[in-house]
CSV table of C-alpha atoms and ligand atoms in Angstrom, one decimal:
chain,number,residue,atom,x,y,z
A,25,UNK,CA,0.1,0.1,0.1
A,26,UNK,CA,1.8,2.8,-1.5
A,27,UNK,CA,-0.3,5.9,0.1
A,28,UNK,CA,1.3,9.3,1.1
A,29,UNK,CA,-0.7,10.7,4.6
A,30,UNK,CA,-2.3,14.0,3.6
A,31,UNK,CA,0.0,16.9,4.6
A,32,UNK,CA,-1.1,19.3,7.5
A,33,UNK,CA,-0.3,22.3,5.7
A,34,UNK,CA,-2.2,22.8,2.5
A,35,UNK,CA,-2.9,25.9,0.2
A,36,UNK,CA,-6.0,27.6,0.6
A,37,UNK,CA,-8.4,27.0,-2.2
A,38,UNK,CA,-11.5,30.0,-2.7
A,39,UNK,CA,-14.2,29.3,-0.7
A,40,UNK,CA,-17.1,31.4,0.1
A,41,UNK,CA,-16.9,30.5,4.0
A,42,UNK,CA,-13.5,31.2,4.2
A,43,UNK,CA,-13.9,34.5,2.5
A,44,UNK,CA,-16.8,35.6,5.0
A,45,UNK,CA,-14.3,34.7,7.9
A,46,UNK,CA,-11.7,36.7,6.4
A,47,UNK,CA,-14.1,39.6,5.9
A,48,UNK,CA,-15.2,39.4,9.4
A,49,UNK,CA,-11.4,39.1,10.6
A,50,UNK,CA,-10.6,42.2,8.8
A,51,UNK,CA,-13.3,44.2,10.0
A,52,UNK,CA,-12.7,42.9,13.9
A,53,UNK,CA,-8.5,43.6,13.5
A,54,UNK,CA,-8.0,45.9,10.9
A,55,UNK,CA,-5.7,43.2,9.1
A,56,UNK,CA,-5.8,40.3,7.0
A,57,UNK,CA,-5.5,36.6,8.8
A,58,UNK,CA,-1.7,35.4,8.3
A,59,UNK,CA,-3.2,31.5,8.0
A,60,UNK,CA,-6.5,29.6,8.6
A,61,UNK,CA,-6.5,26.1,10.4
A,62,UNK,CA,-9.5,24.0,10.6
A,63,UNK,CA,-10.0,20.9,12.8
A,64,UNK,CA,-13.2,18.8,11.7
A,65,UNK,CA,-16.0,16.7,14.2
A,66,UNK,CA,-16.5,13.0,14.1
A,67,UNK,CA,-19.2,10.4,14.1
A,68,UNK,CA,-18.4,7.4,15.9
A,69,UNK,CA,-19.6,4.3,13.7
A,70,UNK,CA,-19.1,1.9,16.5
A,71,UNK,CA,-17.2,1.6,19.9
A,72,UNK,CA,-19.2,4.1,22.6
A,73,UNK,CA,-17.7,4.6,25.7
A,74,UNK,CA,-14.6,2.3,25.6
A,75,UNK,CA,-11.8,4.5,24.4
A,76,UNK,CA,-10.9,5.5,27.9
A,77,UNK,CA,-11.3,2.0,29.0
A,78,UNK,CA,-8.1,1.2,26.8
A,79,UNK,CA,-10.4,-0.5,23.5
A,80,UNK,CA,-10.4,0.7,19.7
A,81,UNK,CA,-13.1,2.7,18.2
A,82,UNK,CA,-14.4,3.4,14.7
A,83,UNK,CA,-15.4,6.5,13.7
A,84,UNK,CA,-15.3,9.0,10.6
A,85,UNK,CA,-14.7,12.5,10.4
A,86,UNK,CA,-17.4,14.6,9.3
A,87,UNK,CA,-17.4,17.6,6.8
A,88,UNK,CA,-18.4,20.3,9.9
A,89,UNK,CA,-15.6,21.6,11.4
A,90,UNK,CA,-14.0,24.3,13.8
A,91,UNK,CA,-12.2,27.2,11.0
A,92,UNK,CA,-10.2,29.5,12.6
A,93,UNK,CA,-8.3,32.6,11.1
A,94,UNK,CA,-5.4,33.8,12.5
A,95,UNK,CA,-2.6,36.7,12.6
A,96,UNK,CA,0.2,36.9,14.8
A,97,UNK,CA,0.5,40.1,16.8
A,98,UNK,CA,3.1,42.1,18.9
A,99,UNK,CA,0.2,43.0,21.7
A,100,UNK,CA,1.3,40.0,24.2
A,101,UNK,CA,-2.4,39.0,24.1
A,102,UNK,CA,-4.3,36.2,22.5
A,103,UNK,CA,-7.4,37.7,21.5
A,104,UNK,CA,-10.3,35.2,20.4
A,105,UNK,CA,-13.4,36.2,18.7
A,106,UNK,CA,-16.1,33.9,17.2
A,107,UNK,CA,-18.6,34.4,14.2
A,108,UNK,CA,-21.4,33.1,16.7
A,109,UNK,CA,-22.4,36.1,18.8
A,110,UNK,CA,-23.5,33.3,21.4
A,111,UNK,CA,-19.6,33.0,21.8
A,112,UNK,CA,-18.2,36.1,23.5
A,113,UNK,CA,-15.0,37.9,22.9
A,114,UNK,CA,-12.3,37.0,25.2
A,115,UNK,CA,-8.5,38.0,25.5
A,116,UNK,CA,-5.8,37.0,28.0
A,117,UNK,CA,-2.2,38.1,28.5
A,118,UNK,CA,0.4,36.0,27.2
A,119,UNK,CA,2.3,36.7,30.4
A,120,UNK,CA,-0.2,35.2,32.7
A,121,UNK,CA,-0.3,31.3,33.7
A,122,UNK,CA,-3.3,29.7,31.6
A,123,UNK,CA,-6.3,29.2,33.8
A,124,UNK,CA,-8.8,26.9,33.0
A,125,UNK,CA,-12.2,27.1,35.2
A,126,UNK,CA,-13.6,23.6,35.4
A,127,UNK,CA,-16.7,25.1,37.4
A,128,UNK,CA,-17.4,27.3,34.3
A,129,UNK,CA,-16.5,25.7,31.2
A,130,UNK,CA,-17.1,28.4,28.8
A,131,UNK,CA,-16.0,28.5,24.8
A,132,UNK,CA,-12.5,30.1,25.4
A,133,UNK,CA,-11.6,27.4,28.1
A,134,UNK,CA,-12.0,24.7,25.2
A,135,UNK,CA,-9.3,27.0,22.9
A,136,UNK,CA,-6.9,27.7,26.0
A,137,UNK,CA,-7.1,24.1,26.5
A,138,UNK,CA,-5.4,23.5,23.2
A,139,UNK,CA,-3.0,26.5,24.1
A,140,UNK,CA,-2.0,25.3,27.1
A,141,UNK,CA,-1.3,21.7,25.7
A,142,UNK,CA,1.5,23.4,23.1
A,143,UNK,CA,3.1,25.7,25.2
A,144,UNK,CA,3.5,22.5,27.9
A,145,UNK,CA,5.1,20.4,25.3
A,146,UNK,CA,7.5,23.0,24.2
A,147,UNK,CA,8.0,24.5,27.5
A,148,UNK,CA,7.1,27.7,26.1
A,149,UNK,CA,7.4,30.7,28.4
A,150,UNK,CA,6.2,33.5,26.6
A,151,UNK,CA,3.6,32.6,23.8
A,152,UNK,CA,3.1,35.1,20.7
A,153,UNK,CA,0.1,37.2,20.6
A,154,UNK,CA,-2.7,35.7,18.7
A,155,UNK,CA,-5.7,37.2,16.9
A,156,UNK,CA,-8.3,34.6,15.8
A,157,UNK,CA,-11.9,34.5,14.9
A,158,UNK,CA,-13.2,31.1,15.1
A,159,UNK,CA,-16.2,29.7,13.0
A,160,UNK,CA,-17.9,26.5,13.7
A,161,UNK,CA,-20.4,24.3,11.9
A,162,UNK,CA,-20.3,21.2,14.2
A,163,UNK,CA,-23.5,21.2,16.2
A,164,UNK,CA,-22.3,21.8,19.8
A,165,UNK,CA,-23.3,19.3,22.7
A,166,UNK,CA,-24.6,16.5,20.5
A,167,UNK,CA,-22.1,13.7,20.4
A,168,UNK,CA,-20.4,14.7,17.2
A,169,UNK,CA,-16.9,16.4,18.9
A,170,UNK,CA,-17.6,20.1,18.5
A,171,UNK,CA,-15.4,20.5,22.0
A,172,UNK,CA,-12.6,18.6,20.6
A,173,UNK,CA,-12.5,20.0,17.2
A,174,UNK,CA,-11.9,23.5,18.9
A,175,UNK,CA,-9.5,22.1,21.1
A,176,UNK,CA,-7.7,20.4,18.2
A,177,UNK,CA,-7.9,23.7,16.1
A,178,UNK,CA,-6.6,25.5,19.0
A,179,UNK,CA,-3.7,23.1,19.4
A,180,UNK,CA,-2.8,23.7,15.3
A,181,UNK,CA,-3.0,27.4,15.5
A,182,UNK,CA,-0.9,27.7,18.6
A,183,UNK,CA,1.9,25.5,17.4
A,184,UNK,CA,1.9,27.6,14.0
A,185,UNK,CA,1.5,30.8,15.6
A,186,UNK,CA,4.7,29.9,17.7
A,187,UNK,CA,6.9,28.1,14.7
A,188,UNK,CA,6.6,24.7,16.1
A,189,UNK,CA,6.4,21.5,14.3
A,190,UNK,CA,4.7,18.0,15.2
A,191,UNK,CA,3.5,15.2,13.7
A,192,UNK,CA,-0.2,14.5,13.6
A,193,UNK,CA,-0.2,11.8,15.9
A,194,UNK,CA,1.6,14.0,18.6
A,195,UNK,CA,-0.6,16.7,17.8
A,196,UNK,CA,-3.4,14.3,18.7
A,197,UNK,CA,-2.1,12.9,21.8
A,198,UNK,CA,-1.5,16.5,23.0
A,199,UNK,CA,-4.9,17.6,22.4
A,200,UNK,CA,-6.6,14.3,24.0
A,201,UNK,CA,-4.5,15.0,26.9
A,202,UNK,CA,-5.0,18.8,27.2
A,203,UNK,CA,-8.6,18.3,26.5
A,204,UNK,CA,-9.0,16.9,29.9
A,205,UNK,CA,-8.1,20.4,31.5
A,206,UNK,CA,-11.7,21.1,31.1
A,207,UNK,CA,-12.6,18.2,33.4
A,208,UNK,CA,-14.1,15.4,31.5
A,209,UNK,CA,-11.9,12.4,31.7
A,210,UNK,CA,-12.1,11.6,27.8
A,211,UNK,CA,-10.3,9.1,26.0
A,212,UNK,CA,-8.8,10.2,22.8
A,213,UNK,CA,-11.1,9.0,20.0
A,214,UNK,CA,-12.1,12.6,18.9
A,215,UNK,CA,-8.5,14.1,19.0
A,216,UNK,CA,-7.4,11.4,16.9
A,217,UNK,CA,-9.9,10.9,14.3
A,218,UNK,CA,-9.9,15.0,14.3
A,219,UNK,CA,-6.1,14.8,13.1
A,220,UNK,CA,-5.4,11.3,11.5
A,221,UNK,CA,-8.6,11.4,9.4
A,222,UNK,CA,-8.5,10.6,5.7
A,223,UNK,CA,-11.3,11.7,3.3
A,224,UNK,CA,-12.8,8.5,1.9
A,225,UNK,CA,-12.4,6.1,4.5
A,226,UNK,CA,-13.6,5.5,8.3
A,227,UNK,CA,-10.7,4.6,10.8
A,228,UNK,CA,-10.0,2.0,13.4
A,229,UNK,CA,-8.5,3.9,16.0
A,230,UNK,CA,-6.1,1.8,18.8
A,231,UNK,CA,-4.2,3.4,21.4
A,232,UNK,CA,-1.0,2.9,23.3
A,233,UNK,CA,0.5,3.2,21.1
A,234,UNK,CA,-2.1,5.4,18.9
A,235,UNK,CA,-2.7,4.4,15.6
A,236,UNK,CA,-5.3,4.7,12.8
A,237,UNK,CA,-6.0,2.2,10.1
A,238,UNK,CA,-8.2,2.5,7.2
A,239,UNK,CA,-12.0,1.0,7.4
A,240,UNK,CA,-13.1,0.4,4.0
A,241,UNK,CA,-17.3,0.8,4.3
A,242,UNK,CA,-19.1,-1.3,2.3
A,243,UNK,CA,-20.5,-0.1,-0.9
A,244,UNK,CA,-24.3,0.2,-1.0
A,245,UNK,CA,-25.2,1.8,1.9
A,246,UNK,CA,-24.6,5.3,3.4
A,247,UNK,CA,-24.3,6.8,6.9
A,248,UNK,CA,-26.9,9.4,7.9
A,249,UNK,CA,-26.9,11.5,11.2
A,250,UNK,CA,-29.6,12.8,12.8
A,251,UNK,CA,-29.8,15.0,16.0
A,252,UNK,CA,-32.6,14.5,18.4
A,253,UNK,CA,-31.9,17.8,19.4
A,254,UNK,CA,-31.4,17.5,23.1
A,255,UNK,CA,-28.1,18.8,23.7
A,256,UNK,CA,-25.7,17.5,26.6
A,257,UNK,CA,-22.7,19.5,27.8
A,258,UNK,CA,-20.3,16.8,28.9
A,259,UNK,CA,-17.9,19.1,31.0
A,260,UNK,CA,-21.0,21.2,32.8
A,261,UNK,CA,-22.6,17.6,33.9
A,262,UNK,CA,-21.2,14.6,36.0
A,263,UNK,CA,-22.9,11.7,33.7
A,264,UNK,CA,-19.8,11.1,31.8
A,265,UNK,CA,-17.0,11.1,34.5
A,266,UNK,CA,-19.3,9.0,36.7
A,267,UNK,CA,-19.2,6.4,34.1
A,268,UNK,CA,-15.4,6.5,33.7
A,269,UNK,CA,-15.2,6.0,37.4
A,270,UNK,CA,-17.4,3.2,37.3
A,271,UNK,CA,-15.0,1.5,34.8
A,272,UNK,CA,-11.9,2.4,36.9
A,273,UNK,CA,-13.7,0.8,40.0
A,274,UNK,CA,-14.5,-2.4,38.1
A,275,UNK,CA,-11.2,-2.6,36.7
A,276,UNK,CA,-9.8,-2.8,40.4
A,277,UNK,CA,-12.4,-5.2,41.6
A,278,UNK,CA,-11.7,-7.6,39.0
A,279,UNK,CA,-7.9,-7.4,39.2
A,280,UNK,CA,-8.5,-8.0,42.9
A,281,UNK,CA,-10.5,-11.2,42.2
A,282,UNK,CA,-7.9,-12.3,40.0
A,283,UNK,CA,-5.2,-11.7,42.3
A,284,UNK,CA,-3.7,-8.8,40.2
A,285,UNK,CA,-1.8,-5.9,41.5
A,286,UNK,CA,-4.9,-3.5,41.5
A,287,UNK,CA,-2.9,-0.5,42.3
A,288,UNK,CA,-1.2,-0.6,38.6
A,289,UNK,CA,-4.1,-1.1,36.7
A,290,UNK,CA,-6.6,1.8,35.4
A,291,UNK,CA,-8.2,0.8,32.5
A,292,UNK,CA,-10.3,-2.7,31.7
A,293,UNK,CA,-8.2,-3.3,28.9
A,294,UNK,CA,-5.5,-3.7,31.2
A,295,UNK,CA,-7.1,-6.4,33.3
A,296,UNK,CA,-7.9,-8.2,29.9
A,297,UNK,CA,-4.1,-8.0,28.5
A,298,UNK,CA,-2.8,-9.1,32.1
A,299,UNK,CA,-5.1,-12.0,32.2
A,300,UNK,CA,-4.3,-12.8,28.6
A,301,UNK,CA,-8.1,-13.3,28.0
A,302,UNK,CA,-10.3,-13.0,25.2
A,303,UNK,CA,-13.3,-10.6,25.7
A,304,UNK,CA,-15.7,-13.3,26.2
A,305,UNK,CA,-14.0,-14.7,28.8
A,306,UNK,CA,-13.9,-11.3,30.1
A,307,UNK,CA,-17.8,-11.0,30.1
A,308,UNK,CA,-17.5,-14.6,31.8
A,309,UNK,CA,-15.4,-13.2,34.4
A,310,UNK,CA,-17.4,-10.1,34.9
A,311,UNK,CA,-20.8,-12.3,35.8
A,312,UNK,CA,-18.0,-14.3,38.0
A,313,UNK,CA,-17.1,-11.3,40.2
A,314,UNK,CA,-19.3,-8.7,39.9
A,315,UNK,CA,-23.5,-8.5,41.2
A,316,UNK,CA,-26.1,-6.3,39.3
A,317,UNK,CA,-27.3,-4.5,42.2
A,318,UNK,CA,-25.4,-0.8,42.7
A,319,UNK,CA,-22.3,-0.9,44.8
A,320,UNK,CA,-22.2,1.4,47.6
A,321,UNK,CA,-18.9,2.9,48.7
A,322,UNK,CA,-18.5,1.1,52.0
A,323,UNK,CA,-18.8,-2.3,50.0
A,324,UNK,CA,-16.2,-0.9,47.2
A,325,UNK,CA,-13.9,0.1,50.0
A,326,UNK,CA,-14.2,-3.2,51.7
A,327,UNK,CA,-13.6,-5.4,48.7
A,328,UNK,CA,-10.4,-3.4,47.8
A,329,UNK,CA,-9.2,-2.7,51.2
A,330,UNK,CA,-8.9,0.8,51.0
A,331,UNK,CA,-10.1,3.7,53.1
A,332,UNK,CA,-13.0,5.9,52.4
A,333,UNK,CA,-10.5,8.8,51.8
A,334,UNK,CA,-8.5,6.4,49.3
A,335,UNK,CA,-11.8,5.8,47.4
A,336,UNK,CA,-12.2,10.1,47.2
A,337,UNK,CA,-8.9,10.9,46.0
A,338,UNK,CA,-7.6,7.8,44.2
A,339,UNK,CA,-10.7,6.5,42.5
A,340,UNK,CA,-13.3,9.5,41.9
A,341,UNK,CA,-12.6,13.0,40.1
A,342,UNK,CA,-13.6,16.2,41.3
A,343,UNK,CA,-17.0,16.3,39.9
A,344,UNK,CA,-17.8,12.5,41.0
A,345,UNK,CA,-17.3,13.1,44.7
A,346,UNK,CA,-21.2,13.0,45.4
A,347,UNK,CA,-22.1,9.8,43.9
A,348,UNK,CA,-23.0,7.3,46.6
A,349,UNK,CA,-23.6,4.1,43.9
A,350,UNK,CA,-22.1,2.5,41.4
A,351,UNK,CA,-23.0,0.1,38.6
A,352,UNK,CA,-19.9,-2.0,37.9
A,353,UNK,CA,-21.4,-5.2,36.5
A,354,UNK,CA,-23.8,-3.3,33.6
A,355,UNK,CA,-20.9,-0.6,32.8
A,356,UNK,CA,-17.8,-3.7,32.5
A,357,UNK,CA,-20.3,-5.9,30.7
A,358,UNK,CA,-20.8,-3.2,28.2
A,359,UNK,CA,-17.3,-2.3,27.7
A,360,UNK,CA,-16.2,-5.9,26.9
A,361,UNK,CA,-19.5,-6.3,24.9
A,362,UNK,CA,-18.8,-3.1,23.0
A,363,UNK,CA,-15.1,-3.7,22.2
A,364,UNK,CA,-16.0,-7.4,20.7
A,365,UNK,CA,-18.5,-5.3,18.4
A,366,UNK,CA,-15.9,-2.9,17.1
A,367,UNK,CA,-13.4,-6.1,16.1
A,368,UNK,CA,-16.5,-7.9,14.3
A,369,UNK,CA,-17.5,-4.8,12.4
A,370,UNK,CA,-13.9,-3.9,11.2
A,371,UNK,CA,-13.9,-7.9,10.4
A,372,UNK,CA,-17.0,-7.6,8.1
A,373,UNK,CA,-15.9,-4.7,6.6
A,374,UNK,CA,-12.8,-6.4,5.5
A,375,UNK,CA,-14.0,-9.5,4.6
A,376,UNK,CA,-17.0,-7.9,3.1
A,377,UNK,CA,-19.4,-11.0,2.8
A,378,UNK,CA,-22.5,-10.9,0.9
A,379,UNK,CA,-24.6,-9.8,4.1
A,380,UNK,CA,-22.2,-7.4,5.3
A,381,UNK,CA,-24.8,-4.4,5.5
A,382,UNK,CA,-27.0,-6.7,7.6
A,383,UNK,CA,-24.4,-8.1,9.5
A,384,UNK,CA,-22.9,-4.5,10.3
A,385,UNK,CA,-26.7,-3.3,10.9
A,386,UNK,CA,-27.1,-5.7,13.6
A,387,UNK,CA,-24.1,-5.0,15.5
A,388,UNK,CA,-25.0,-1.2,15.4
A,389,UNK,CA,-28.4,-2.1,17.0
A,390,UNK,CA,-27.0,-4.3,19.6
A,391,UNK,CA,-24.4,-1.4,20.2
A,392,UNK,CA,-27.6,1.0,20.9
A,393,UNK,CA,-29.0,-1.4,23.3
A,394,UNK,CA,-26.0,-1.8,25.1
A,395,UNK,CA,-25.6,1.8,25.3
A,396,UNK,CA,-29.3,2.4,26.4
A,397,UNK,CA,-29.7,-0.5,28.8
A,398,UNK,CA,-26.2,-1.2,30.2
A,399,UNK,CA,-24.5,1.9,29.9
A,400,UNK,CA,-27.4,3.9,30.6
A,401,UNK,CA,-26.0,6.8,28.2
A,402,UNK,CA,-29.2,7.4,26.2
A,403,UNK,CA,-32.1,9.5,26.7
A,404,UNK,CA,-35.9,9.0,25.7
A,405,UNK,CA,-35.8,11.3,22.5
A,406,UNK,CA,-32.5,9.6,21.3
A,407,UNK,CA,-34.2,6.3,21.7
A,408,UNK,CA,-37.5,7.4,19.6
A,409,UNK,CA,-35.4,8.8,16.8
A,410,UNK,CA,-33.4,5.6,16.9
A,411,UNK,CA,-36.5,3.8,16.5
A,412,UNK,CA,-38.0,5.9,13.9
A,413,UNK,CA,-34.6,5.5,11.7
A,414,UNK,CA,-35.1,1.8,12.1
A,415,UNK,CA,-38.8,2.0,10.8
A,416,UNK,CA,-38.0,4.4,8.0
A,417,UNK,CA,-35.5,1.8,6.5
A,418,UNK,CA,-31.9,1.8,8.1
A,419,UNK,CA,-30.4,-1.2,8.5
A,420,UNK,CA,-28.9,-0.3,11.6
A,421,UNK,CA,-29.3,3.0,13.9
A,422,UNK,CA,-27.6,3.8,17.4
A,423,UNK,CA,-26.7,6.9,19.5
A,424,UNK,CA,-23.1,8.2,18.3
A,425,UNK,CA,-20.8,10.1,20.8
A,426,UNK,CA,-21.2,10.3,24.5
A,427,UNK,CA,-25.1,10.5,24.5
A,428,UNK,CA,-27.8,11.6,27.0
A,429,UNK,CA,-28.7,13.6,23.8
A,430,UNK,CA,-27.5,14.7,21.0
A,431,UNK,CA,-27.0,12.3,17.5
A,432,UNK,CA,-27.9,9.2,16.4
A,433,UNK,CA,-26.0,7.5,13.3
A,434,UNK,CA,-28.1,5.1,11.1
A,435,UNK,CA,-26.6,2.9,8.1
A,436,UNK,CA,-29.0,3.3,5.2
A,437,UNK,CA,-28.9,1.3,1.9
A,438,UNK,CA,-28.1,4.1,-0.7
A,439,UNK,CA,-31.4,3.2,-2.9
A,440,UNK,CA,-33.4,3.9,0.2
A,441,UNK,CA,-31.9,7.2,1.2
A,442,UNK,CA,-34.7,9.7,-0.1
A,443,UNK,CA,-37.4,7.8,1.6
A,444,UNK,CA,-35.6,7.4,4.8
A,445,UNK,CA,-34.9,11.3,5.0
A,446,UNK,CA,-38.4,12.0,4.4
A,447,UNK,CA,-39.8,9.4,6.8
A,448,UNK,CA,-37.5,10.5,9.7
A,449,UNK,CA,-38.7,14.4,8.8
A,450,UNK,CA,-42.1,13.1,9.3
A,451,UNK,CA,-41.7,10.9,11.9
A,452,UNK,CA,-39.3,12.8,14.1
A,453,UNK,CA,-38.8,16.6,13.1
A,454,UNK,CA,-42.1,17.8,12.0
A,455,UNK,CA,-44.4,16.9,14.9
A,456,UNK,CA,-41.9,18.2,17.1
A,457,UNK,CA,-41.6,21.3,15.2
A,458,UNK,CA,-37.9,20.9,15.0
A,459,UNK,CA,-35.7,22.5,12.2
A,460,UNK,CA,-34.3,20.3,9.8
A,461,UNK,CA,-31.3,21.8,8.5
A,462,UNK,CA,-27.8,20.7,7.7
A,463,UNK,CA,-27.0,20.6,11.3
A,464,UNK,CA,-29.7,18.3,12.1
A,465,UNK,CA,-30.5,15.7,9.7
A,466,UNK,CA,-27.7,14.8,7.0
A,467,UNK,CA,-26.0,12.2,5.0
A,468,UNK,CA,-22.1,12.0,6.0
A,469,UNK,CA,-18.9,10.7,4.0
A,470,UNK,CA,-15.5,10.0,5.7
A,471,UNK,CA,-14.1,13.4,5.7
A,472,UNK,CA,-10.4,14.6,6.0
A,473,UNK,CA,-8.3,15.6,9.1
A,474,UNK,CA,-7.3,18.7,10.6
A,475,UNK,CA,-4.8,21.3,8.5
A,476,UNK,CA,-3.7,24.7,8.3
A,477,UNK,CA,-4.3,26.4,5.2
A,478,UNK,CA,-1.7,29.1,4.2
A,479,UNK,CA,-1.9,31.4,1.1
A,480,UNK,CA,0.1,30.6,-1.7
B,516,ADP,P1,-19.8,17.9,21.8
B,516,ADP,O1,-20.3,16.4,22.3
B,516,ADP,O2,-19.9,18.6,20.6
B,516,ADP,O3,-18.3,17.7,21.9
B,516,ADP,P2,-19.3,19.4,24.6
B,516,ADP,O4,-20.7,19.8,25.1
B,516,ADP,O5,-18.5,18.1,24.9
B,516,ADP,O6,-20.0,18.8,23.2
B,516,ADP,O7,-19.0,20.6,24.2
B,516,ADP,C1,-19.6,21.7,23.7
B,516,ADP,C2,-19.0,23.0,24.1
B,516,ADP,O8,-17.9,23.2,23.2
B,516,ADP,C3,-19.8,24.2,23.8
B,516,ADP,O9,-20.8,24.1,25.0
B,516,ADP,C4,-19.1,25.2,23.5
B,516,ADP,O10,-18.0,25.7,24.7
B,516,ADP,C5,-17.8,24.8,22.6
B,516,ADP,N1,-18.0,24.7,21.2
B,516,ADP,C6,-18.4,24.1,20.5
B,516,ADP,N2,-18.6,25.0,19.2
B,516,ADP,C7,-18.0,25.6,19.2
B,516,ADP,C8,-18.2,26.7,18.2
B,516,ADP,N3,-18.3,27.0,17.0
B,516,ADP,N4,-17.6,27.9,18.7
B,516,ADP,C9,-17.2,28.3,20.0
B,516,ADP,N5,-17.5,27.0,20.9
B,516,ADP,C10,-17.9,25.8,20.2
B,517,NG1,P1,-18.2,13.4,22.6
B,517,NG1,O1,-19.5,12.9,21.8
B,517,NG1,O2,-17.3,14.4,21.8
B,517,NG1,O3,-18.8,14.1,24.0
B,517,NG1,C1,-17.0,11.7,24.4
B,517,NG1,C2,-15.6,11.5,24.5
B,517,NG1,C3,-15.4,10.5,23.7
B,517,NG1,C4,-15.9,9.2,23.8
B,517,NG1,C5,-17.1,9.6,23.7
B,517,NG1,C6,-18.0,8.3,23.9
B,517,NG1,C7,-14.4,13.7,24.8
B,517,NG1,C8,-13.6,14.9,24.5
B,517,NG1,N1,-14.9,12.9,24.4
B,517,NG1,O4,-17.2,12.4,23.1
B,517,NG1,O5,-13.6,10.5,24.2
B,517,NG1,O6,-15.2,8.7,25.0
B,517,NG1,O7,-17.8,10.3,24.3
B,517,NG1,O8,-18.0,7.1,23.1
B,517,NG1,O9,-14.5,13.3,26.4
């Protein structure tokens, strides 16, 4: 396979959105931008809530992205503005330490996460001043990774403005780490696909070491994204981190039951690696060791032989200190089952049997059921939407991204797309009076990864 990976720097192409952004930039700062940069959102086809457990996921980039126009200035200040008036102007001195307020996850803090990531990577004491205008088309808080697209775009912009150079893999790793400053203990899928995506192909993303492998999707079907229009902001709520914590505790409980050194194991994948077991065997182990009733703090402390203080400081995160009960069996069962479905999905795409589309659809349906019933990361509207998508002709449909709202991704035979879109409009959007624009119901093809655009 002789394939040249796309370059991170490319020439600017004339484009209406870029021109509008350039005009906004000039009106705001009285000068032209030096360069543009963008980072895409993503849709995860399968593999939900398993990246932070160490398991591979299978996303593709979408066309919607975060685009920035940037110039370097001598003001010693980072100035941020946004084409969406909902996101207010912000500026910060380059000589101040970057502080990210987790209690109040405003838009500019996501940008500052990216700045901080690059600053730390290179130990930069004085960042250059930058003037930026941001324009985003990824629907926010909808499971399509608008936040990571913003963090990745900010990381890329900061690297370029400070005349540093990094590979896409390094950028992905830095941005996965620095987005956690906002408080969400994410697993790295979003930043990885935002940088490593290539037009025309979905990717299997593996972690430690980070790798992205092409996955050829079958001909004859397309992926349609539909937004249930319930927004869920991860950083402003604790649901996401509660799941991360439950998986961490389940890891320790399984490790202890098999006499492994629990202090060294943090992710469910670590236990599997130590035991050299199959995913099926791990599910049997979950059944043997964990009970389905929620665990209290006392019970966990007793089983793990740790003090309540150790429990709070070593296992919980700042925004999960209030949680009293933890569902360990359900969460671990979902993770191992979903990890297996990712491998099956990839294997069907590789071997492309006659029944590929039906098989992939079934995996998506099982994935959604597991997210809904075991991981409890769906919501009423999203479940309704998934049901309507299946009734409208999708062979598979499931929530995508963190969940608790946001988008579903459906696999639809190509010849049924038009009737599918009509039926979903009629059954979900019209009765609820919801807008049906490019943000809420659209066909998505695998898009390319983040890039810096320079004028020739
Ligand atoms: P997602 O699932 O889309 O990543 P999150 O709730 O994690 O959702 O992040 C959404 C947050 O990202 C928004 O509340 C906002 O702070 C930021 N964000 C998203 N899109 C933009 C944008 N176009 N401009 C500025 N900030 C944005
Ligand atoms: P979104 O959908 O962007 O909120 C989140 C995490 C991912 C992954 C998915 C669930 C971040 C930045 N992203 O994605 O790492 O765990 O949920 O599969 O935390």
